[in-house]
Amino acid sequence: MSPTRLEAFSDGVFAIAITLLVLEIHVPTNQGENLWRALGDQWPSYAGYVVSFLTIGIIWVNHHVLLDVVTRATRALLFLNLVLLMATAFIPFTTALMADYLRASQGQDVAAAVYSASFLLMGFSFAVINLYLQRHGDLVAEVISEQERRRRVLRSVIGQLAYAVAIALAFVNAYLSLGICALVAVYYIHPGAPLTAES
Amino acid sequence: MSPTRLEAFSDGVFAIAITLLVLEIHVPTNQGENLWRALGDQWPSYAGYVVSFLTIGIIWVNHHVLLDVVTRATRALLFLNLVLLMATAFIPFTTALMADYLRASQGQDVAAAVYSASFLLMGFSFAVINLYLQRHGDLVAEVISEQERRRRVLRSVIGQLAYAVAIALAFVNAYLSLGICALVAVYYIHPGAPLTAES
Amino acid sequence: MSPTRLEAFSDGVFAIAITLLVLEIHVPTNQGENLWRALGDQWPSYAGYVVSFLTIGIIWVNHHVLLDVVTRATRALLFLNLVLLMATAFIPFTTALMADYLRASQGQDVAAAVYSASFLLMGFSFAVINLYLQRHGDLVAEVISEQERRRRVLRSVIGQLAYAVAIALAFVNAYLSLGICALVAVYYIHPGAPLTAES
Amino acid sequence: MSPTRLEAFSDGVFAIAITLLVLEIHVPTNQGENLWRALGDQWPSYAGYVVSFLTIGIIWVNHHVLLDVVTRATRALLFLNLVLLMATAFIPFTTALMADYLRASQGQDVAAAVYSASFLLMGFSFAVINLYLQRHGDLVAEVISEQERRRRVLRSVIGQLAYAVAIALAFVNAYLSLGICALVAVYYIHPGAPLTAES
């Protein structure tokens, strides 16, 4: 299979997953009198929407940087890519879970931990694809420099570590956990970040 | 990243967001006897569907006019575009909110204001991309004429102002607010409108 | 705007609308003991799924036949196409309405009439695009023969008439109305049908 | 119609169906205290997500292998392909059905049988396309070898048989039935499998 088709299919799944996020935000029912307040009360839904949207958007960009140099798609690459898509398409669920429980008196720790864990899983399956392509130089058109390779590994490790910290912190303070996920997104988007992929 | 991929991904999100609008229209339950009436009663859902569909459709057209001349996508452009997509993909939620509360005895003001505000946000994030590209002439293949530039700025300002008025009027009359949003769509679609983008 | 983009965007909306149909089929709740029966009882949902899926599929094929020869997209064409997409994306709602009320003691007439009417609307907005392109020969690469033109008009008229009959018959027998919609789909798909578009 | 468009449209439906799977996983309500347990209890939803995601992913890959050599799309091929897409887009429903009833005291047999049957239907409609293309050599660019043809037929038959067994076993043990569906996916993905399509 040509890598172009692989990218097109992946783009489709990324675009759909990112747009489905909105379906998990619900219109408050029978809150006419207090609609401002009811809308404000579900701020975790909006925060989750923004954080998940940006994070999936970043994965989409990085996915292109990674696959743009691939000249041939093996069965193993197809499968590893499918796992990444599976992890990504799962995020609308974990986002809804986090949003529904963040302000609850109980369960907010579990919900925030699962939310961070879904980002860790997505990042990890991305890292595996990266590793696979580095080990199979015959599949890529241009070998990246050793410096660039280190940069990418470092970037990947930092992301994974931050999400791991977010999982642990969820049991201390769920808001803090969400905050770290948001920070990771901001960090990767920042143009000055030395650890991000070239665009 | 090539602008082609950026456009393709954006097209995907626009197409999905526009099609998801229908999921917010609900089948009336247990209304066998009065189904005509029950269907008629939810006219705000149909009105919202049409207005939001046309407005997202217009943004899609304008997005193409804008990005067709871009030759290179920077990280900043990717991010600004992601913000526009985030605002657009949010519209199915605000459309459902408006439709659910427009005929309620209370809350219709808030719902109509949020609905208009989501259009303002979409238009504003589009205007920011426009501005960014005007400031970075090296990213576009052909510089537009000063006359065309003014036309676009004027068009953008008129749209933003109309949506701002719609937000304010929501607290006077929610129907009027929805009507203005509809008028903006009709105005931009009208072939004779001197302020619209060339097709 | 190039017609290629117009087609790609339309393809996206057709593909999404056709796939969203499944979301309107609901899993019966708490029917463990009688799951076979409960699943069988919602046969209108499956019938609606098949009929709507095939009908949208046919419109997708015909849309390609129509737009493949277009060399330039005008603002009017963009708008007319947007109306067709709006009518198509609405069909998951009317399908759910028909499925929910077909076996109800009341309301089945209204539901079946609205269902047929949504097909009429889709077919009508398609016919308008067809008419527009026939009147603007400068937009198409090759003028179709007079014979082919008549065939298309006849095909279009037959479809419209059948759907009009289905609307009227809905008030006599809702099942009959659904049956006519199914027959129209079968008729258009049949390879021997002299009135269908070339593939 | 060019096969490229056919593939692009099919890719869209596959990508949407695969991503919609997540919408059938529901956030447990009011389970703050026992959220871990409540999340764990709905493991059939996650299992169904993974199995259905992989199976649709495999069909997508095989669909490409099959259609990549097609040079011309006939009306019959368009229709057969539409049937395959219809079967595929139906899987989010059968997945939700299986997940909802797998752990119920009653109905798990029916749910698991319907789930396996939807895979059988998808595989069968794929086999019909395969057969159609083998009988119409004028539609394909390169005729596959007799050895490859036999391999594909054998692979297809094995898949169909395994799903048929899964349907029958559903009435003995529903978990076993789900396990077989999972095994079929793993088998097809395995790079060493002599019966799978080249990638």
PDB file of C-alpha atoms in Angstrom, chain A residues 1 6 12 38 43 77 84 94 97 101 123-124 134 137 149-151 153 159 183 185 187 192 199:
ATOM      1  CA  MET A   1       0.000   0.000   0.000  1.00  0.00           C
ATOM      2  CA  LEU A   6      -2.151   5.495   4.674  1.00  0.00           C
ATOM      3  CA  GLY A  12      -9.695  11.058   8.028  1.00  0.00           C
ATOM      4  CA  ALA A  38     -25.414  25.881  34.155  1.00  0.00           C
ATOM      5  CA  TRP A  43     -16.426  24.326  32.156  1.00  0.00           C
ATOM      6  CA  LEU A  77       3.627  -0.194   9.809  1.00  0.00           C
ATOM      7  CA  LEU A  84      -2.198   4.801  17.018  1.00  0.00           C
ATOM      8  CA  THR A  94     -11.893   9.702  27.988  1.00  0.00           C
ATOM      9  CA  LEU A  97     -15.300  10.850  31.316  1.00  0.00           C
ATOM     10  CA  TYR A 101     -16.421  13.621  36.862  1.00  0.00           C
ATOM     11  CA  GLY A 123       1.990   9.294  22.653  1.00  0.00           C
ATOM     12  CA  PHE A 124       3.427   5.867  23.323  1.00  0.00           C
ATOM     13  CA  GLN A 134      14.283   4.414  12.727  1.00  0.00           C
ATOM     14  CA  GLY A 137      15.826   2.860   7.232  1.00  0.00           C
ATOM     15  CA  ARG A 149      16.881  11.930  16.021  1.00  0.00           C
ATOM     16  CA  ARG A 150      17.982  12.781  19.573  1.00  0.00           C
ATOM     17  CA  ARG A 151      15.726  15.824  19.613  1.00  0.00           C
ATOM     18  CA  VAL A 153      13.531  11.031  21.264  1.00  0.00           C
ATOM     19  CA  GLY A 159       5.845  14.152  26.713  1.00  0.00           C
ATOM     20  CA  LEU A 183       0.671  22.565  29.504  1.00  0.00           C
ATOM     21  CA  ALA A 185      -0.176  20.934  24.481  1.00  0.00           C
ATOM     22  CA  TYR A 187       4.560  23.502  25.133  1.00  0.00           C
ATOM     23  CA  GLY A 192      10.232  28.487  20.249  1.00  0.00           C
ATOM     24  CA  SER A 199       6.757  22.375  10.394  1.00  0.00           C
TER      25      SER A 199
END
